[in-house]
CSV table of N, CA and C in Angstrom, one decimal:
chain,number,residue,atom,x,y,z
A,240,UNK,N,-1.7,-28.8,44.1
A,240,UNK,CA,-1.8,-29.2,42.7
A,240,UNK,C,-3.0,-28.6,42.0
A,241,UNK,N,-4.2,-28.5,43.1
A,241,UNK,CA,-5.6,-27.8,42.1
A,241,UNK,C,-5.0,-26.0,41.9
A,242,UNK,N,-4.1,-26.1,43.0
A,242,UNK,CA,-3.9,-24.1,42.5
A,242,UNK,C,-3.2,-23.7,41.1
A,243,UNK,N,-2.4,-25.3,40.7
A,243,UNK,CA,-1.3,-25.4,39.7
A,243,UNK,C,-2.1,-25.8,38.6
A,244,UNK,N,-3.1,-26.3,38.6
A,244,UNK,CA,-3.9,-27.1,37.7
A,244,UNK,C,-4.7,-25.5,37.3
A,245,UNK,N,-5.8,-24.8,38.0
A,245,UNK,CA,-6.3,-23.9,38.0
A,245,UNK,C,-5.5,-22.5,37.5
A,246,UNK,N,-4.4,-22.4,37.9
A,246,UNK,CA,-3.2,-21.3,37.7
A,246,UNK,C,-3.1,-21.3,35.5
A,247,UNK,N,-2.8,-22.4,35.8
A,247,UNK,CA,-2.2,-22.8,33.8
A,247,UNK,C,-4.1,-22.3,33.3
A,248,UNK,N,-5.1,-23.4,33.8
A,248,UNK,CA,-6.1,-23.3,32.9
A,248,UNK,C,-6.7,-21.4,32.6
A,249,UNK,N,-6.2,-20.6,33.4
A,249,UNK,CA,-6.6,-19.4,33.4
A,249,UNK,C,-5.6,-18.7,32.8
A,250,UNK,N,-4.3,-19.3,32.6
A,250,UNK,CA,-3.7,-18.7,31.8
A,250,UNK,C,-3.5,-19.0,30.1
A,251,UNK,N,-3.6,-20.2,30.2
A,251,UNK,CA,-3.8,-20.5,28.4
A,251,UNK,C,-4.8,-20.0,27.5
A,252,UNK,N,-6.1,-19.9,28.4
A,252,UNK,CA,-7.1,-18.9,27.6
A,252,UNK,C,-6.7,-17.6,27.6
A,253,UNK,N,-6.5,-17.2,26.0
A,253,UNK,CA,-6.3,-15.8,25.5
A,253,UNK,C,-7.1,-15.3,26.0
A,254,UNK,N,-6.8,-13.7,26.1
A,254,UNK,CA,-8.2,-13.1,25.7
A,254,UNK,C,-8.6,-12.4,24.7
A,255,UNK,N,-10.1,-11.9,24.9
A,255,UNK,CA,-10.6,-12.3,23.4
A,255,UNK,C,-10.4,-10.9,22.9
A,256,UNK,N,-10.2,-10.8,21.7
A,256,UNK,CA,-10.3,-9.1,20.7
A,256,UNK,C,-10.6,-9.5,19.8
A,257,UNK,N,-11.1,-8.1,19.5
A,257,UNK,CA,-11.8,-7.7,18.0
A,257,UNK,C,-10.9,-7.6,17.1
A,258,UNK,N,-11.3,-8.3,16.2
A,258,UNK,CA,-10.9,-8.0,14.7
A,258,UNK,C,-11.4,-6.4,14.1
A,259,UNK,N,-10.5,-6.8,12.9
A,259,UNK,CA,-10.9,-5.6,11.8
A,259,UNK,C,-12.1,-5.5,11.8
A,260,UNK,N,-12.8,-4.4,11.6
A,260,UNK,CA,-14.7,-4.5,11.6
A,260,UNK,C,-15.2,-5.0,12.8
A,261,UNK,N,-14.8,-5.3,13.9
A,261,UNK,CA,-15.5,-5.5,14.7
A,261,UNK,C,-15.6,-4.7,16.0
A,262,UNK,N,-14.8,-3.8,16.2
A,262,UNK,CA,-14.8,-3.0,17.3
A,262,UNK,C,-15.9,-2.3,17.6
A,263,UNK,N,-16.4,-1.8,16.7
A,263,UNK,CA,-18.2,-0.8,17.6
A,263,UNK,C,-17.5,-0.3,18.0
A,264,UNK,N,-16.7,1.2,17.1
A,264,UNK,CA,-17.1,2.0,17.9
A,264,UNK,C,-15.1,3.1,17.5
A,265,UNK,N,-14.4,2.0,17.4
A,265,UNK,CA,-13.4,2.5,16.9
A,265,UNK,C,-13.1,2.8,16.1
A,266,UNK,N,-11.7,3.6,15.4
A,266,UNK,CA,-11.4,4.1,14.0
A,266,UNK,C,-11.3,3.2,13.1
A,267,UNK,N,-11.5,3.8,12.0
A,267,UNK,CA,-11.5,2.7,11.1
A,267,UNK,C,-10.1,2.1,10.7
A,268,UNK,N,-9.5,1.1,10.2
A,268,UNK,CA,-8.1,0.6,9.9
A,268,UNK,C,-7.5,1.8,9.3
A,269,UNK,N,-6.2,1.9,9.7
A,269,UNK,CA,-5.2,2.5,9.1
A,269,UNK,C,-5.4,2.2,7.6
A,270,UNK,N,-5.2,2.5,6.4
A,270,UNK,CA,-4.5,2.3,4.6
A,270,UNK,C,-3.6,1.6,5.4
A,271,UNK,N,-2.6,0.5,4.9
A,271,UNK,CA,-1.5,0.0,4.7
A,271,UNK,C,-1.3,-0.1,3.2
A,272,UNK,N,-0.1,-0.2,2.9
A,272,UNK,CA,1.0,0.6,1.8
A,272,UNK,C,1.7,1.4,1.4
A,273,UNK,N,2.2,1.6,0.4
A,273,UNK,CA,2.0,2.8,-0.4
A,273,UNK,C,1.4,3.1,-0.9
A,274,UNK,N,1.2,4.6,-1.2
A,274,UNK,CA,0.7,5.8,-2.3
A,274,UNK,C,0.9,5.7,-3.3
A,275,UNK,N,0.0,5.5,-4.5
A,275,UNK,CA,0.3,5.8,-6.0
A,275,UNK,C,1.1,7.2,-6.1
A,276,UNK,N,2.0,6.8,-7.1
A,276,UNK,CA,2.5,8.1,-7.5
A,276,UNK,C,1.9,9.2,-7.9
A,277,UNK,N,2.5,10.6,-7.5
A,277,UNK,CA,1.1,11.5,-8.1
A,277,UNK,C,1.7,12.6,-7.9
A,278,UNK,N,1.5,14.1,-8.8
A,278,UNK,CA,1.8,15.2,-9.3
A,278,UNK,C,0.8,16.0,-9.1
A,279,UNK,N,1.4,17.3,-8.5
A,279,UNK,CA,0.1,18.5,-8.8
A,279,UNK,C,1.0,19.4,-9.1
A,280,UNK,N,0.1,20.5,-9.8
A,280,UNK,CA,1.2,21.6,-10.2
A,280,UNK,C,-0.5,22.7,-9.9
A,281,UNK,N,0.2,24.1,-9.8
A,281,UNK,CA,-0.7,24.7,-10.0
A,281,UNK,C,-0.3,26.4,-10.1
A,282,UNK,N,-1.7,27.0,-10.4
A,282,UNK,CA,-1.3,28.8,-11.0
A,282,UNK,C,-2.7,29.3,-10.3
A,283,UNK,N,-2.7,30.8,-10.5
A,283,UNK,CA,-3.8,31.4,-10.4
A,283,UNK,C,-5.1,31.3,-10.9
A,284,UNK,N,-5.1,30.3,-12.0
A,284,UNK,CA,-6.0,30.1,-13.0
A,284,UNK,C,-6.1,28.5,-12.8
A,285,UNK,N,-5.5,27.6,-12.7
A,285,UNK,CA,-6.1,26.1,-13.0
A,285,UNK,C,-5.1,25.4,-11.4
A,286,UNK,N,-5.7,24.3,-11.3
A,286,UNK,CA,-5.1,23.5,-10.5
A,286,UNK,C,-5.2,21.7,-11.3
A,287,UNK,N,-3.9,21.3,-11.1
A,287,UNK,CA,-3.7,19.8,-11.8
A,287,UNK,C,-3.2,19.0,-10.9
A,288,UNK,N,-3.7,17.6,-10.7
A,288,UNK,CA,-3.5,16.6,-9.8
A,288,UNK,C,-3.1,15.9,-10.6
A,289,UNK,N,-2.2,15.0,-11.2
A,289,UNK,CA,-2.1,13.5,-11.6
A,289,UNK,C,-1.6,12.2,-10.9
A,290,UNK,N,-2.2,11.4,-11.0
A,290,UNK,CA,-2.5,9.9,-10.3
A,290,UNK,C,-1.5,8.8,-11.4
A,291,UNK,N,-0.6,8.4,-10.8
A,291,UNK,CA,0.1,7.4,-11.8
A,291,UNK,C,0.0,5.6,-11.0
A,292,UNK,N,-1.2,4.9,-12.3
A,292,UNK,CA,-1.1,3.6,-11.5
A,292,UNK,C,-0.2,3.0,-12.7
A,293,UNK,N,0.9,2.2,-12.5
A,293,UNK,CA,1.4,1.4,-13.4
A,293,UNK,C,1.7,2.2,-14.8
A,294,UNK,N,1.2,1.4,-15.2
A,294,UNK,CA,0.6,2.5,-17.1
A,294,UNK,C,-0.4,3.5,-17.6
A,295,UNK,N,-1.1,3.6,-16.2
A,295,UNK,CA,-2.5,4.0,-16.6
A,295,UNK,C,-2.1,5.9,-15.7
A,296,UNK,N,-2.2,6.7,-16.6
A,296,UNK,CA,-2.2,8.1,-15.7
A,296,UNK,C,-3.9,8.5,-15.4
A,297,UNK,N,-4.4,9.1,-14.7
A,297,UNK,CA,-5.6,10.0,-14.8
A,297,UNK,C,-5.3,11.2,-14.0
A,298,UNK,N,-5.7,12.3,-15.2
A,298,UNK,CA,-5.3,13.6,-14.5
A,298,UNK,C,-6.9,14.5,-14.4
A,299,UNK,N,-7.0,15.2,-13.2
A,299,UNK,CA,-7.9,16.0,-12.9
A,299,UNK,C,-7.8,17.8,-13.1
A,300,UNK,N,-8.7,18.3,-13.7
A,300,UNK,CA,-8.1,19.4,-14.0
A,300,UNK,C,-9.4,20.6,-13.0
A,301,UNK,N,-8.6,21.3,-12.3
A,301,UNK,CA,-10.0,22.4,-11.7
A,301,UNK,C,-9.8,23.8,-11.7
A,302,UNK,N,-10.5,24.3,-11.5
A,302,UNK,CA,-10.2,26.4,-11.2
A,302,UNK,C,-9.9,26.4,-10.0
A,303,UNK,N,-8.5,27.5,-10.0
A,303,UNK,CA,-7.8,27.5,-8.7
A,303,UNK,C,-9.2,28.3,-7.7
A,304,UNK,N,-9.7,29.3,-8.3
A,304,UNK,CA,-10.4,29.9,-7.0
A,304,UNK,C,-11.6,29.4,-6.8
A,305,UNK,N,-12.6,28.8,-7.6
A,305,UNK,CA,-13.3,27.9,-6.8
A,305,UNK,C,-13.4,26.2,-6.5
A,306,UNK,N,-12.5,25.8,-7.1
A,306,UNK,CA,-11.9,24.1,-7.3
A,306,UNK,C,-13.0,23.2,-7.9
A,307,UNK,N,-13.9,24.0,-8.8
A,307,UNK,CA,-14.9,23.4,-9.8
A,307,UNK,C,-14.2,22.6,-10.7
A,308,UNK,N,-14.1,21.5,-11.5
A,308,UNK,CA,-13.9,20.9,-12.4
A,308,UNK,C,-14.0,21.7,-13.8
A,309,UNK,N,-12.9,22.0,-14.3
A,309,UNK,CA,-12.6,22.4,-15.9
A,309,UNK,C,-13.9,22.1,-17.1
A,310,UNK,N,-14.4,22.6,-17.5
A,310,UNK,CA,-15.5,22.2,-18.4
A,310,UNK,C,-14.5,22.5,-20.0
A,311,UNK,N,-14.5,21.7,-20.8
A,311,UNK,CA,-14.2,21.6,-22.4
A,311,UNK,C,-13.3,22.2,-22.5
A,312,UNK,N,-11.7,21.6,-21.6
A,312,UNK,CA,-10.7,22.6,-21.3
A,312,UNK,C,-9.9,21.3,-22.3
A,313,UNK,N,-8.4,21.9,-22.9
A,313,UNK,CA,-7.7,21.3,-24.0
A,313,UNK,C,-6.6,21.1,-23.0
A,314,UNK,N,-5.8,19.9,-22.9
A,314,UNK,CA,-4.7,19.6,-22.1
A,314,UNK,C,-3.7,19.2,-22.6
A,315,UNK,N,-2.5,19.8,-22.6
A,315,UNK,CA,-1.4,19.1,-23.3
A,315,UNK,C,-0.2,18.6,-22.5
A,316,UNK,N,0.0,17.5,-21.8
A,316,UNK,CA,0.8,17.1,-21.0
A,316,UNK,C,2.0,16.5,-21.2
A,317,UNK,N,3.1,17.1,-20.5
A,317,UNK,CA,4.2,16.5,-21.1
A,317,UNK,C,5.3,15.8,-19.8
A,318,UNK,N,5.7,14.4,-19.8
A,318,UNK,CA,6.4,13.9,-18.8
A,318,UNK,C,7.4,13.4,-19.2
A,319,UNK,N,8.6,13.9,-18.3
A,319,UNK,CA,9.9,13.8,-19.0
A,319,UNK,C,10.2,14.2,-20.5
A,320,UNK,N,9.5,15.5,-20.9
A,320,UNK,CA,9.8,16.1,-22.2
A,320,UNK,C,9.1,15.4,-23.0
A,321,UNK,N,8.3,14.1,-22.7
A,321,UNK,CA,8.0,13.8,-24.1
A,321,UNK,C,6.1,13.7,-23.8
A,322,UNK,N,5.6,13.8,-24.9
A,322,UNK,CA,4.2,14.5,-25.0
A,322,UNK,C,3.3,13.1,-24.7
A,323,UNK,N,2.1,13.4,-23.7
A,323,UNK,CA,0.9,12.4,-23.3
A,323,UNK,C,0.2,12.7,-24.2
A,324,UNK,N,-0.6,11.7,-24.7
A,324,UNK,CA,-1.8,12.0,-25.2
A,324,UNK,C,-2.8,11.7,-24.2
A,325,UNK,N,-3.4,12.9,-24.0
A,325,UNK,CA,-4.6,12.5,-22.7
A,325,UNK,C,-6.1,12.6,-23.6
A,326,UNK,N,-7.3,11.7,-22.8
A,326,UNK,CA,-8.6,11.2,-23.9
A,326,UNK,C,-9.8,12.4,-22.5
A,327,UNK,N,-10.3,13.0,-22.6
A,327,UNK,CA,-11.4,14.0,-21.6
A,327,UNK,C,-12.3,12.5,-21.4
A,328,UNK,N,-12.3,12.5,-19.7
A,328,UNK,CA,-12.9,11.1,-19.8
A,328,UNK,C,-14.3,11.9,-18.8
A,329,UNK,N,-14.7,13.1,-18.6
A,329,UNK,CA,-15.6,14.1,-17.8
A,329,UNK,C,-15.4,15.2,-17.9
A,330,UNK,N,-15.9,16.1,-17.0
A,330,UNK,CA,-15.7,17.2,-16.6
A,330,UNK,C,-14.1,17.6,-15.7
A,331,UNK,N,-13.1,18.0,-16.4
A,331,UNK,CA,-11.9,18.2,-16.0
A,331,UNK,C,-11.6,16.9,-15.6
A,332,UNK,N,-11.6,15.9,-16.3
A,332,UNK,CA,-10.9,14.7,-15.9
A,332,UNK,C,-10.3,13.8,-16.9
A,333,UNK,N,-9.0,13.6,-17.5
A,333,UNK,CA,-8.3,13.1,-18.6
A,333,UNK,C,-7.9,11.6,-18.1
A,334,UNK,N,-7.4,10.8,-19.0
A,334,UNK,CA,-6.7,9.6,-18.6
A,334,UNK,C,-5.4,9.3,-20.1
A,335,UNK,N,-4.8,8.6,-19.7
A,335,UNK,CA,-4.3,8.4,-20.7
A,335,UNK,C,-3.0,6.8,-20.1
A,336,UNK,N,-2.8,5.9,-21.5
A,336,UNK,CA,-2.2,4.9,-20.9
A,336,UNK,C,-0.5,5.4,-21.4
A,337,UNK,N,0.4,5.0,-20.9
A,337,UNK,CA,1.9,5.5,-21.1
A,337,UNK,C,2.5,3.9,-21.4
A,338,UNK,N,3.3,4.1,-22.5
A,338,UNK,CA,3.8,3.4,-23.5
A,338,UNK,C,4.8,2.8,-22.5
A,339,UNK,N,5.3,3.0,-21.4
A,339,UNK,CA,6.6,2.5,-20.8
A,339,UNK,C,6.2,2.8,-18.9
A,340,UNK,N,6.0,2.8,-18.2
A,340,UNK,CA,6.4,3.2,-16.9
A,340,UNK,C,7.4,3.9,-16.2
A,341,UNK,N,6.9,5.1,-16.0
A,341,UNK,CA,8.3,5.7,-15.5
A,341,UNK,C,9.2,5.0,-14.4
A,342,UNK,N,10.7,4.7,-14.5
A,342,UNK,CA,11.0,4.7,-13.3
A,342,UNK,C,11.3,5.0,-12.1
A,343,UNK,N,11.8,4.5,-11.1
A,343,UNK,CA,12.2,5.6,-10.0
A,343,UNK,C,12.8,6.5,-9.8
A,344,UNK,N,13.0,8.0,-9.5
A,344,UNK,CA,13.1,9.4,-9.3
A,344,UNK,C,12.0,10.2,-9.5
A,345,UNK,N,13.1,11.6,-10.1
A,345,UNK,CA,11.8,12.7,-9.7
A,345,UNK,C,11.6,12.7,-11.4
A,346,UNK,N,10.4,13.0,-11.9
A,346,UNK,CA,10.5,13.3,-13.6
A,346,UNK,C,9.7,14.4,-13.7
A,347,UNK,N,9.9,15.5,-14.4
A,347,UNK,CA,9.2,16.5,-14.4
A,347,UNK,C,8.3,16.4,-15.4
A,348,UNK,N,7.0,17.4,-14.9
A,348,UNK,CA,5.3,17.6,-15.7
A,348,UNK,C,5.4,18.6,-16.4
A,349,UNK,N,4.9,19.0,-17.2
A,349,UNK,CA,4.8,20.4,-18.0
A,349,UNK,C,3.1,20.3,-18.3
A,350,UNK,N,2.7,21.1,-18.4
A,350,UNK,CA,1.2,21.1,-18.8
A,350,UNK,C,0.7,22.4,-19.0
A,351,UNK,N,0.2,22.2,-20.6
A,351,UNK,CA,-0.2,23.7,-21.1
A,351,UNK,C,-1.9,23.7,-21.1
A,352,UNK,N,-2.3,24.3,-20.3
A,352,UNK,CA,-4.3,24.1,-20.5
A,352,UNK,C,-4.8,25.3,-21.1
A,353,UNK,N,-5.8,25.2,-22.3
A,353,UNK,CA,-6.5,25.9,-22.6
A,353,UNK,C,-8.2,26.0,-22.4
A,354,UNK,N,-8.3,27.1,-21.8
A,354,UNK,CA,-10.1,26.6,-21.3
A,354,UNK,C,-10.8,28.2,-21.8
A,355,UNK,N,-11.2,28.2,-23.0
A,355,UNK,CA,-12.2,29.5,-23.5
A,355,UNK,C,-11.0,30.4,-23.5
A,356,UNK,N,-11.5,31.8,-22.9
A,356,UNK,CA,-10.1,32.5,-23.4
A,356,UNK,C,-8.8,32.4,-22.3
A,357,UNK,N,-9.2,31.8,-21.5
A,357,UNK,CA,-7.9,31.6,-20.6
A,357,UNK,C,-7.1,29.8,-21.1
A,358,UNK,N,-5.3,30.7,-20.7
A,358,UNK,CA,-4.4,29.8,-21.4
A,358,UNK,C,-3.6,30.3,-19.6
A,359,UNK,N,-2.8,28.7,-19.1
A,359,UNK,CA,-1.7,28.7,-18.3
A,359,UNK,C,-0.8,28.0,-19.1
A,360,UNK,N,0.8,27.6,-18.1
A,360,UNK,CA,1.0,26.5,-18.1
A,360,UNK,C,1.9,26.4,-17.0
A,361,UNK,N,1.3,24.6,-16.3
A,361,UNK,CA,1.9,24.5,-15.0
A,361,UNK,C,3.1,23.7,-15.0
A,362,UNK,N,3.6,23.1,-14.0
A,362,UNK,CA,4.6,22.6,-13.9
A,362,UNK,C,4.9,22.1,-12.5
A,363,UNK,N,5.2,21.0,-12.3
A,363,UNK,CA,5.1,19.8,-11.2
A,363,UNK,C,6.2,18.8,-11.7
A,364,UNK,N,6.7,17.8,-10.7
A,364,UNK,CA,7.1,17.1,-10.5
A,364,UNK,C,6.8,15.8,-10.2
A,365,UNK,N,6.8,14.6,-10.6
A,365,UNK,CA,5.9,13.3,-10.0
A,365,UNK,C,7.5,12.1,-9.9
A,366,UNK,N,7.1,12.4,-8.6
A,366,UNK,CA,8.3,11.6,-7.4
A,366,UNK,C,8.3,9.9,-7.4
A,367,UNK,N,8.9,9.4,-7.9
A,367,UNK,CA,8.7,7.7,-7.7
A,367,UNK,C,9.3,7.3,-7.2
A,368,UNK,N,9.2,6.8,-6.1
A,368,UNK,CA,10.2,6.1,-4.8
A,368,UNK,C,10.0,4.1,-5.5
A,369,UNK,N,11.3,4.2,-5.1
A,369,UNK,CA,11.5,2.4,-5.0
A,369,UNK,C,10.4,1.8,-3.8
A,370,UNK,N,10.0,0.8,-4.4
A,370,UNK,CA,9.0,0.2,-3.3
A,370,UNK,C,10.1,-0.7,-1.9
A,371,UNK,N,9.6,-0.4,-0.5
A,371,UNK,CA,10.4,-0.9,0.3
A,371,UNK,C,10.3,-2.6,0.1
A,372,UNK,N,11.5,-3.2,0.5
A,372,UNK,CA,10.9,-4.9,0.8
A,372,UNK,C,10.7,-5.1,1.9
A,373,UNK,N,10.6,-4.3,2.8
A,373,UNK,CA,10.5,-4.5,4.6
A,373,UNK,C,9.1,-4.8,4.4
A,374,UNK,N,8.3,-5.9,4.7
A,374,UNK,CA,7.4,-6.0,5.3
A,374,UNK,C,6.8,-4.5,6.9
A,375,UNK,N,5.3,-4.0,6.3
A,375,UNK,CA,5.3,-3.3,7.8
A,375,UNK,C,5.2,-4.3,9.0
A,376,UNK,N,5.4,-3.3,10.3
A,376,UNK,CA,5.2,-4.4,11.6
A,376,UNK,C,3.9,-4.7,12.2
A,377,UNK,N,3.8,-5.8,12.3
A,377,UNK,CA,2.5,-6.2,13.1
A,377,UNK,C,1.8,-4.9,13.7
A,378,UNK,N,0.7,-4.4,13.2
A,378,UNK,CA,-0.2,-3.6,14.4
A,378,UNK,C,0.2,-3.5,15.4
A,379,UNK,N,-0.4,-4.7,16.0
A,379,UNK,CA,-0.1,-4.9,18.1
A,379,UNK,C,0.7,-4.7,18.5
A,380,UNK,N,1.8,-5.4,17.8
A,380,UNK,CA,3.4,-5.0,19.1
A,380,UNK,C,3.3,-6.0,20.0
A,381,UNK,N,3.8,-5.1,20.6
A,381,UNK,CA,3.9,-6.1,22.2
A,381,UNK,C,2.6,-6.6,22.6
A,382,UNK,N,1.8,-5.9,22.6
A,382,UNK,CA,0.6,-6.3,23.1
A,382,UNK,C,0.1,-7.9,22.8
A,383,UNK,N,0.3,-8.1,22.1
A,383,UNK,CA,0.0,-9.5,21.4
A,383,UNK,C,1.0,-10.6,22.1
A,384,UNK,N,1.8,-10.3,22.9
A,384,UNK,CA,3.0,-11.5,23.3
A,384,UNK,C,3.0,-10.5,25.0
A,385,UNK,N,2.4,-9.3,25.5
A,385,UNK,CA,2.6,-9.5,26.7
A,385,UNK,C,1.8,-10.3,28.1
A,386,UNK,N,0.8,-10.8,27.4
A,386,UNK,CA,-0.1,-11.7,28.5
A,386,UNK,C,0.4,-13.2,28.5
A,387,UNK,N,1.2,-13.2,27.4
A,387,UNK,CA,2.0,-14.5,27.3
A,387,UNK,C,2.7,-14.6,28.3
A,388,UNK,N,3.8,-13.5,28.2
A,388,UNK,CA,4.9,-13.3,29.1
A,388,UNK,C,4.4,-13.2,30.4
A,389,UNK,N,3.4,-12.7,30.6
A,389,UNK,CA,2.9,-12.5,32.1
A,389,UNK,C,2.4,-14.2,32.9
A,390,UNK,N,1.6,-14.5,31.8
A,390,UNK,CA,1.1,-16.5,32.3
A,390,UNK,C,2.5,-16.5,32.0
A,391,UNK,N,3.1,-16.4,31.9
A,391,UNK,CA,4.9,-17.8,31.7
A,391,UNK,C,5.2,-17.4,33.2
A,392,UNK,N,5.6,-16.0,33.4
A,392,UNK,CA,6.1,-15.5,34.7
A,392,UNK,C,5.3,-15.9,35.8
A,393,UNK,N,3.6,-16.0,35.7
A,393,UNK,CA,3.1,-16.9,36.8
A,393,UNK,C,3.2,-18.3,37.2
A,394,UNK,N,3.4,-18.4,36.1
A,394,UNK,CA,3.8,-20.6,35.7
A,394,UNK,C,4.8,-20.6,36.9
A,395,UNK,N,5.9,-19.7,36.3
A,395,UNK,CA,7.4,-19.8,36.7
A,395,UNK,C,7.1,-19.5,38.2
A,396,UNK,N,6.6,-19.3,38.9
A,396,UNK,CA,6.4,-18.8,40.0
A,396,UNK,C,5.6,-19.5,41.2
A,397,UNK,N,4.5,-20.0,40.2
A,397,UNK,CA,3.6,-21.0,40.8
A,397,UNK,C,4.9,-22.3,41.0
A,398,UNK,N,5.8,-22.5,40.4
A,398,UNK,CA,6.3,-24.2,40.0
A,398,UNK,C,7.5,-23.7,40.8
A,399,UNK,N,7.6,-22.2,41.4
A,399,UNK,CA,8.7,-22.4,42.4
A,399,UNK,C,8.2,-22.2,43.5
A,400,UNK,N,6.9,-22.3,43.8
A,400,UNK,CA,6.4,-21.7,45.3
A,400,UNK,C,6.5,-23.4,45.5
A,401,UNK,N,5.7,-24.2,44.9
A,401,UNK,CA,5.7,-25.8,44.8
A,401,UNK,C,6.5,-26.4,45.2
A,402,UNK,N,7.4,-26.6,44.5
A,402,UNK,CA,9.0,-27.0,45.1
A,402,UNK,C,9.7,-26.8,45.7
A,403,UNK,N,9.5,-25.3,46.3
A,403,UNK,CA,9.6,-24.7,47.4
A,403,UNK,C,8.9,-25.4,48.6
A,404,UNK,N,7.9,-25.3,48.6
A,404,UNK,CA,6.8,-26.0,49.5
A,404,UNK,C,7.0,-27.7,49.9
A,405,UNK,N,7.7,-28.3,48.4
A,405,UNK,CA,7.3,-29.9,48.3
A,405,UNK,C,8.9,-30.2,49.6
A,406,UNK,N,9.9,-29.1,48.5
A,406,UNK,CA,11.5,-29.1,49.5
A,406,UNK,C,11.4,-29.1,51.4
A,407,UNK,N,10.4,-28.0,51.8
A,407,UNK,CA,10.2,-27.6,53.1
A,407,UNK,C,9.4,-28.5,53.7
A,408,UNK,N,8.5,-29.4,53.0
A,408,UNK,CA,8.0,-31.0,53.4
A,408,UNK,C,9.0,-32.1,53.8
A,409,UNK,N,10.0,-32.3,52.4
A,409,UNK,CA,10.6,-33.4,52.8
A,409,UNK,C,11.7,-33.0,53.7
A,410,UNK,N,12.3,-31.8,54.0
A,410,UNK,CA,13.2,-31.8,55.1
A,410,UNK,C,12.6,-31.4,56.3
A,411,UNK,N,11.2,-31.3,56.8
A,411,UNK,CA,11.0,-31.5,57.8
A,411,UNK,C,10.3,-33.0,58.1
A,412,UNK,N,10.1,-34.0,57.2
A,412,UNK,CA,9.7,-35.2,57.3
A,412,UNK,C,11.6,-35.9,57.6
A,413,UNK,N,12.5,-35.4,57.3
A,413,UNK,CA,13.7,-36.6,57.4
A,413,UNK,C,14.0,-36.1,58.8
């Protein structure tokens, strides 16, 4: 009874792990989510990133050959044919709010930039996927339910060695 008593008490205590932030020493958490939606288009002369949260765009604008930020460059952006008004909120960096939110598919960029005597214009694509409803899966996995499984399978084992043992008592006591 104390091997059966002893057997359970070593197995109901978990064991212990680190949480998020606590490991010393491991990677840092995965992102979970999704990705904001986002466009780049580019030429020999400028490179364009845009970031779509909700209503809010911000677009970044740089030199393809050294990926410096655009200094007092003119942007004219156009999504799904119809014209952004973008506000220079830095150094190659625009924002602007959209009257509607695009929906899901692909909707094409157009963008004409003018910076001193150089003129492009690019063209990109900004992809909107439907958000999944699947919940992601647990981190752990298995890992989290296999020491379970392992104390059940000793339980189960221990409580047949016993009855085994208690059976091979009473039939050699009759």
């Amino acid at each position: 009874m104390r091997f059966l008593l002893l057997t359970l008490a070593l197995l109901l205590g978990s064991p212990a792990r680190a949480g998020d932030g606590h490991d010393h020493g491991g990677a840092e958490p995965a992102a979970v989510g999704p990705a904001l939606p986002r466009f780049a288009a580019s030429s020999d002369l400028f490179e364009l990133v845009g970031v779509l949260d909700g209503h809010h765009l911000r677009v970044w604008l740089d030199h393809a050959p050294s990926n410096a930020p655009v200094e007092n460059a003119q942007l004219a952006l156009e999504l799904n044919g119809q014209a952004i008004t973008l506000k220079p909120v830095g150094a190659g960096e625009f924002e602007a709010e959209l009257a509607a939110e695009p929906g899901p598919g692909t909707h094409p960029v157009t963008a004409t930039v003018t910076a001193g005597a150089d003129a492009d214009l690019l063209a990109g694509e900004l992809d909107i996927h439907a958000e999944a409803v699947a919940q992601a899966p647990h981190a752990d996995g298995w890992r989290v339910w296999a020491p379970w499984a392992g104390g059940g399978l000793v339980v189960v084992l221990a409580l047949a060695a016993l009855f085994q043992r208690r059976s091979t008592k009473l039939g050699a006591a009759a």
